[in-house]
Amino acid sequence: MVKTLAKSIREYTGKTVATPMVMIGEAAMEIFIPYVMSLLLTVIDPSDASEHSAWLQVLVERITSTQIGQVALYGFIMFLMACLSLLFGVLGGKLASEASAGFVANLRNDMYANIQNFSFANIDKFSTSSLITRLTTDASNVQMCFQMMIRMLIRSPMLFLFASIMSFSIAPDIAWIFILAAAVMALGVVFIISRATPNFKRMFERYDGLNRVAQEDLVGIRVVKSYVREDHEIEKYRDATRQVYHYSIKAEKWLTAMTPVVQGIIYIVMILVLGFGGSRIINNTGLTVPELTALLSYSTQILSGIMMVAMVLNFFAMSKNSADRIAEILEEKSTLTNGENPVTEMKDGSIDFNNVSFSYKKDGEVILDNIDLHIASGETIGVIGATGSAKSTLVSLIPRLYDVAEGSVKVGGVDVRDYDLKYLRDNVSMVLQKNVLFSGSIKENLKWGNEFATDEEIESAAVAAQAKEFIDSNGRGYDYDLGQGGVNVSGGQKQRLCIARALLKHPKILIFDDSTSAVDTRTDALIRQSLKEQSPEVTKIIIAQRIASVQDADKILVLDNGKVSAFGSHEELLRTSEIYREVAESQMKGGDDNG
Amino acid sequence: MANMHGPGGRGPVSMKGAFVFPEGMSEELKEAVSSGRKLTPAEKKALKPYKKHIKKVRSGGAKNPMETFKRLMGLLFKKHKVKFFLVCVLILFSSLASIAGSAFLGFITKECLDQQLAVQGGAAPQFGGLIGLLIALAAVYLIGVGSTFAYNRIMMYAAQGTLKDLRDEMFAHMQTLPLKFFDAHTHGELMSRYTNDTDTLRQLLSQTIPQIISSVITIVGVFAAMLFYSLTLTLLALLFVVVILFLTKTIGGKSATFFLRQQTALGKVNGYIEEMMEGQKVVKVFNHEEKAKEQFFALNEELRENMTKANILTNIVGPLMNNIGYIQYIVIAIVGAALAIYSGGSLLSLFGLLNPPAADSSWLAVYLGVLAAFLPLVRSFNMPIQQVAQQFNAVIMALAGAERIFEILDCKEEDEGGPVRLVKGELDEGGFYKENEKGSLWAWKVPHEGGGRHYVELKGDIRFENVVFGYDEDRVILNDISLYAKPGQKIAFVGSTGAGKTTITNLINRFYDIRSGSITYDGLDIQSINKADLRRSLGVVLQDTHLFTGTVMDNIRYGRLDATDEECIAAAKLANADFFISHLPEGYQTKLTGDGANLSQGQRQLLSIARAMVSKCPVLILDEATSSIDTRTEKLIEKGMDKLMEGRTVFVIAHRLSTVRNSNAIMVLEHGVIIERGSHEQLIAQKGKYYQLYTGAFELD
């Protein structure tokens, strides 16, 4: 997982490596300042009669022999160090921000780019909402964690190391306390975190449950109020908050122990240091008061270093799920790939299903069962069938949105798996059942069909899709803004724009998957009429609920439960297919629907 | 500047400096406002329509922070008074212990130095004083650690308890609010009060408040200890506090601006992701992948830039404060040392409260003790000040969140409706109606003003007389609607989107109240009927189906909570849902999640029809109930539907005219007015709008 994610660091590698380096610099300053401070205090220490051997002391004493001069010099050195520390700190903060924001930007780009390679099967595997979460929340979590790691994960151990070295050089017989305390603290913190984390996980799960109840209540508030189920909902919510409370307490109980434990260890260390150090001072065996204060500073640094590492590791563990989810996206391989030497020429729009079987999951429920179907180029084929009869699945095999499990689908006599995917889809234009328009103008949306379409071409597609009239009447014509997901137009208008968009591709095969359900029968007929006139050579497949939409097709396919139930003209089917007759009668009774 | 949406439009906003501007303002005007200079009269005039809509970022907090804070504390106090008091006392102990620790350092070093000098003088080393001091220190620390543990624990219970109560109260209250409230707020907006706003509150209650209390106590305590040692050095330390506060304020303001910019960019990226992921299959079908990548990369780059900037500021606050602390530390050390060297013993305790040096110790030793003790104090003094300063933003955010929560709590709840109640009962031998829980006859119980009551049989007779309605004051949705539905009749509404079909049904169950005219139910004005009972008597299948997390069985039973499994299954069979349910992995016990995402729209509609069938209501409202069911399946469930409608008054709204054909009366609505009414045959014969619709000359959207 780490390896997969790390690939996205790329141009930020320099900054990623530089950040901990700079942070080491800052840590060093943080160690040296107390040291110099202790030297400064030594200057005014009356009990200090020993020969000074530290190189800095020797140097300072050589420069000036007056007490005040030495104090000033030490002060100046410390001031320089503080400035350096400030510089390192700010630089570290800046580098860390740039590296982490940059890394995560790359990560999002990489995820997004890979999602673009996804096949429909891949998209089905991760639901839309889970893709969104991975690109947003999970990415932010990883960013926070990454930043914390490059800032702290090297710095804190270094702080620990430097402080230990300094402590040992001052008083090895006292410094061992620190090491022991650090070990105890590390154990304690890890223990607490290991106890708290699973409970936090449970707590977050309960949180999801809580939010789900609220969300469902909000979305379905009309149902709730209609059935007077307010009390029922309140009880559900209470139950959820009770659980959240329970697990929050369970998790936080452990965390509330954290501060006292850490505090306790620090206090014990301080008492021990004061005890041992104090008795050494009293015994006059070499330790000075300034050295004692320095030791106390180091003890806090050592222990806070340990704390920090534990925190970062904890943070890392918490973000691990996010990182795993992101890695899952990055590692996901498209289930559809171009074969070697892909074909980029399509002879015509004929379609052949040769004994095709299909299921969405391996060894899953069989959706299409041994379909054998042959459609000549230029034919218009209607498809009828109940909800769940696999109409959409059948046609989605033609532009190779999914691969067949058995048999083969051929377009223009060539297996779809042998075509270049992009070329195939450019020539097989499909208007999806769940169709979407995007923010932007009508023109921008229509140009999805053909980036280089001229205004005339766009207009002629709009005319054919019977969209011209309402486009002209909206006041801004083709520049009219559709809003997010096309909210600014009605369902029927949306469908017609989607049809126009598909027409602009000038495909060899055109597939309408229930694409005119919100369009009235007259307009529906006009669309079919203009298609017939303008593109007679295009193979057209029309899935519809309305018999009227398919009855004048060359042939109509009746699907039932993933099998071909009947295939023939309207008149033939009325005679031979019971299902077709039933559907037709349910719609024809009492009047002529065909406008 | 051309402006399509008007100043209050919900279009995109733009940001400059610390302001958020509504759409449509000219760049010059934005510049002028954000510069903070005095505006010219012309500019003032131009600004007028926008003024209300400009938001200042810094005041993105609560409108009335003090009031909100008081109320929040009131909530905390209400149930957890003793706990909160205990917490305050324990925090006091805990903080004093840590201050005492720093203060003790002075005594201990002084004791050590005194003894050391004595030893250097040839005396035998004495450890008694040191040991005594250490034991005292250990005792103080023990109290400190104990207090810290106790207050963290107690506060956890108080905070979590308060949060739970607040959540429960908010949700329970929300259930009582009228539909208008839900119309006025988006789901996302309301959800964020349950998630983000309560989260910031949790932070405030369990961490920020104890932290602030502890910081304040520490600041006061340390300040006293510092004064105890040296007034001169204390004053010097205060000088730096001013610097720190100033820096916090400056950086805080800047970072808020950058943070907002980051949020705007984040919003854009998230919006783009949502829209494009929703349409990912379309992207694939149109080979639009490269374009989509290009656009995303650009937005992502913008986010990266803003994020980096916002983050840098946050990141440098720590080192900046820390190192200013160092410089302060250094300055104090130097000044202290200089004072010590030049002034002799007289100045070191100058105004300081430490006892003058004993005769047998040198003044420098005393001074060293003071300095050794004073320097850690300086650090303990800065820390809480920084912490309080950094908590400031958290407090502001939490209070803003609390205010939004209180806003829900303060919304006026939906009234209960009138005094007329729905009761069950049966006829006794004399033919009189008697209330009886187990009875099978529903009736309206009408109380009389002077006491007493009479019963009206529940039949399902609904009449509209000259009803006028609009969702807001200046727009009329329904104009002068009169209609009647006799018990057992099927009334259909036909018309394009926005004609007011759904609105009519929303008036029957009093989701909204009419402006004038009257609606009666079995001869009773619906305003006189208890709202819950009114709704109980109406079964509704809505246009958008909503399923809840739970089993299929639970979802059907939602219609009537005491329905048996057999009743639910029978209803599912009637709705023709039994077939697909039995094909689900666990049949009726299959768990539905995410609003029934694993079912098709048609299947969900079948389930909501089953739900209505279970409810056994005398009046049924079917709002596009079968729109996603294919005609053949619709045909199959027709028998069930007929059974469902049998003996019931039914209002049907349908887009598909085959669904309404057999209604007793069909109303054609246009712009809130009934333009045609009659049976299918009558309307066809009229050759009016219905005829045109029926023959497909017009489309319904």
Short mmCIF file of N, CA, C and O in Angstrom, two decimals, chain A residues 532-572:
data_model
loop_
_atom_site.label_atom_id
_atom_site.label_comp_id
_atom_site.label_asym_id
_atom_site.label_seq_id
_atom_site.Cartn_x
_atom_site.Cartn_y
_atom_site.Cartn_z
N LYS A 532 -34.66 8.11 -39.35
CA LYS A 532 -34.87 7.26 -40.51
C LYS A 532 -34.45 7.99 -41.79
O LYS A 532 -33.77 7.44 -42.65
N GLU A 533 -34.87 9.27 -41.86
CA GLU A 533 -34.59 10.03 -43.07
C GLU A 533 -33.13 10.43 -43.16
O GLU A 533 -32.51 10.34 -44.22
N GLN A 534 -32.59 10.91 -42.02
CA GLN A 534 -31.25 11.49 -42.09
C GLN A 534 -30.14 10.45 -42.08
O GLN A 534 -29.09 10.66 -42.66
N SER A 535 -30.36 9.36 -41.34
CA SER A 535 -29.27 8.39 -41.29
C SER A 535 -29.80 6.99 -41.54
O SER A 535 -29.86 6.17 -40.63
N PRO A 536 -30.20 6.71 -42.79
CA PRO A 536 -30.76 5.40 -43.09
C PRO A 536 -29.73 4.29 -42.97
O PRO A 536 -30.08 3.13 -42.71
N GLU A 537 -28.45 4.64 -43.13
CA GLU A 537 -27.44 3.59 -43.13
C GLU A 537 -27.03 3.18 -41.72
O GLU A 537 -26.36 2.18 -41.53
N VAL A 538 -27.47 3.97 -40.71
CA VAL A 538 -27.07 3.67 -39.34
C VAL A 538 -27.96 2.56 -38.76
O VAL A 538 -29.18 2.60 -38.90
N THR A 539 -27.32 1.58 -38.12
CA THR A 539 -28.09 0.55 -37.42
C THR A 539 -28.64 1.16 -36.14
O THR A 539 -27.88 1.77 -35.38
N LYS A 540 -29.95 1.03 -35.94
CA LYS A 540 -30.55 1.67 -34.77
C LYS A 540 -31.18 0.62 -33.87
O LYS A 540 -31.94 -0.22 -34.33
N ILE A 541 -30.85 0.69 -32.59
CA ILE A 541 -31.46 -0.23 -31.63
C ILE A 541 -32.19 0.61 -30.61
O ILE A 541 -31.62 1.53 -30.01
N ILE A 542 -33.48 0.35 -30.47
CA ILE A 542 -34.29 1.18 -29.59
C ILE A 542 -34.91 0.32 -28.49
O ILE A 542 -35.76 -0.53 -28.77
N ILE A 543 -34.50 0.57 -27.26
CA ILE A 543 -35.15 -0.09 -26.12
C ILE A 543 -36.26 0.82 -25.67
O ILE A 543 -36.05 2.03 -25.54
N ALA A 544 -37.45 0.31 -25.45
CA ALA A 544 -38.54 1.18 -25.04
C ALA A 544 -39.55 0.43 -24.20
O ALA A 544 -39.62 -0.81 -24.21
N GLN A 545 -40.34 1.20 -23.45
CA GLN A 545 -41.47 0.64 -22.71
C GLN A 545 -42.72 0.70 -23.59
O GLN A 545 -43.59 -0.13 -23.50
N ARG A 546 -42.76 1.75 -24.42
CA ARG A 546 -43.95 1.97 -25.23
C ARG A 546 -43.88 1.17 -26.52
O ARG A 546 -42.91 1.26 -27.26
N ILE A 547 -44.93 0.44 -26.76
CA ILE A 547 -45.01 -0.30 -28.02
C ILE A 547 -44.91 0.65 -29.20
O ILE A 547 -44.24 0.38 -30.20
N ALA A 548 -45.50 1.83 -29.03
CA ALA A 548 -45.50 2.80 -30.13
C ALA A 548 -44.09 3.15 -30.59
O ALA A 548 -43.86 3.47 -31.75
N SER A 549 -43.14 3.11 -29.64
CA SER A 549 -41.78 3.49 -29.98
C SER A 549 -41.08 2.43 -30.83
O SER A 549 -40.08 2.72 -31.47
N VAL A 550 -41.58 1.20 -30.80
CA VAL A 550 -40.86 0.15 -31.51
C VAL A 550 -41.66 -0.50 -32.64
O VAL A 550 -41.11 -1.23 -33.45
N GLN A 551 -42.96 -0.21 -32.71
CA GLN A 551 -43.78 -1.03 -33.60
C GLN A 551 -43.44 -0.86 -35.07
O GLN A 551 -43.66 -1.77 -35.86
N ASP A 552 -42.87 0.29 -35.44
CA ASP A 552 -42.51 0.42 -36.86
C ASP A 552 -41.06 0.04 -37.14
O ASP A 552 -40.52 0.33 -38.21
N ALA A 553 -40.40 -0.60 -36.17
CA ALA A 553 -39.02 -1.06 -36.40
C ALA A 553 -39.03 -2.24 -37.38
O ALA A 553 -40.05 -2.90 -37.55
N ASP A 554 -37.88 -2.47 -38.00
CA ASP A 554 -37.80 -3.60 -38.93
C ASP A 554 -38.09 -4.90 -38.20
O ASP A 554 -38.81 -5.76 -38.67
N LYS A 555 -37.45 -5.02 -37.02
CA LYS A 555 -37.68 -6.21 -36.23
C LYS A 555 -37.74 -5.80 -34.76
O LYS A 555 -37.11 -4.82 -34.36
N ILE A 556 -38.47 -6.57 -34.00
CA ILE A 556 -38.56 -6.29 -32.58
C ILE A 556 -38.11 -7.52 -31.81
O ILE A 556 -38.50 -8.64 -32.13
N LEU A 557 -37.25 -7.25 -30.81
CA LEU A 557 -36.75 -8.34 -29.98
C LEU A 557 -37.50 -8.31 -28.66
O LEU A 557 -37.58 -7.28 -28.00
N VAL A 558 -38.09 -9.45 -28.28
CA VAL A 558 -38.75 -9.53 -26.98
C VAL A 558 -37.86 -10.34 -26.07
O VAL A 558 -37.55 -11.50 -26.33
N LEU A 559 -37.39 -9.68 -25.02
CA LEU A 559 -36.51 -10.36 -24.07
C LEU A 559 -37.32 -10.76 -22.86
O LEU A 559 -38.19 -10.02 -22.39
N ASP A 560 -37.03 -11.95 -22.36
CA ASP A 560 -37.68 -12.37 -21.13
C ASP A 560 -36.66 -13.10 -20.29
O ASP A 560 -36.14 -14.14 -20.70
N ASN A 561 -36.37 -12.51 -19.13
CA ASN A 561 -35.44 -13.16 -18.21
C ASN A 561 -34.11 -13.55 -18.85
O ASN A 561 -33.60 -14.64 -18.61
N GLY A 562 -33.56 -12.65 -19.65
CA GLY A 562 -32.24 -12.90 -20.20
C GLY A 562 -32.23 -13.82 -21.40
O GLY A 562 -31.18 -14.25 -21.86
N LYS A 563 -33.42 -14.15 -21.91
CA LYS A 563 -33.46 -15.01 -23.08
C LYS A 563 -34.25 -14.35 -24.18
O LYS A 563 -35.15 -13.53 -23.91
N VAL A 564 -33.93 -14.70 -25.42
CA VAL A 564 -34.72 -14.19 -26.53
C VAL A 564 -36.05 -14.93 -26.53
O VAL A 564 -36.09 -16.14 -26.68
N SER A 565 -37.12 -14.18 -26.32
CA SER A 565 -38.43 -14.82 -26.29
C SER A 565 -39.04 -14.82 -27.69
O SER A 565 -39.69 -15.78 -28.09
N ALA A 566 -38.82 -13.74 -28.41
CA ALA A 566 -39.33 -13.66 -29.77
C ALA A 566 -38.55 -12.60 -30.53
O ALA A 566 -37.99 -11.67 -29.93
N PHE A 567 -38.50 -12.72 -31.83
CA PHE A 567 -37.77 -11.75 -32.65
C PHE A 567 -38.47 -11.69 -33.99
O PHE A 567 -38.53 -12.67 -34.72
N GLY A 568 -39.07 -10.55 -34.31
CA GLY A 568 -39.77 -10.45 -35.58
C GLY A 568 -40.45 -9.10 -35.71
O GLY A 568 -40.26 -8.22 -34.86
N SER A 569 -41.23 -8.93 -36.73
CA SER A 569 -41.89 -7.65 -36.95
C SER A 569 -43.10 -7.54 -36.02
O SER A 569 -43.54 -8.52 -35.42
N HIS A 570 -43.64 -6.33 -35.93
CA HIS A 570 -44.77 -6.04 -35.07
C HIS A 570 -45.92 -7.01 -35.34
O HIS A 570 -46.46 -7.63 -34.42
N GLU A 571 -46.26 -7.14 -36.60
CA GLU A 571 -47.40 -7.99 -36.97
C GLU A 571 -47.14 -9.45 -36.60
O GLU A 571 -47.98 -10.12 -36.03
N GLU A 572 -45.90 -9.88 -36.91
CA GLU A 572 -45.56 -11.26 -36.59
C GLU A 572 -45.69 -11.52 -35.09
O GLU A 572 -46.26 -12.51 -34.66
#
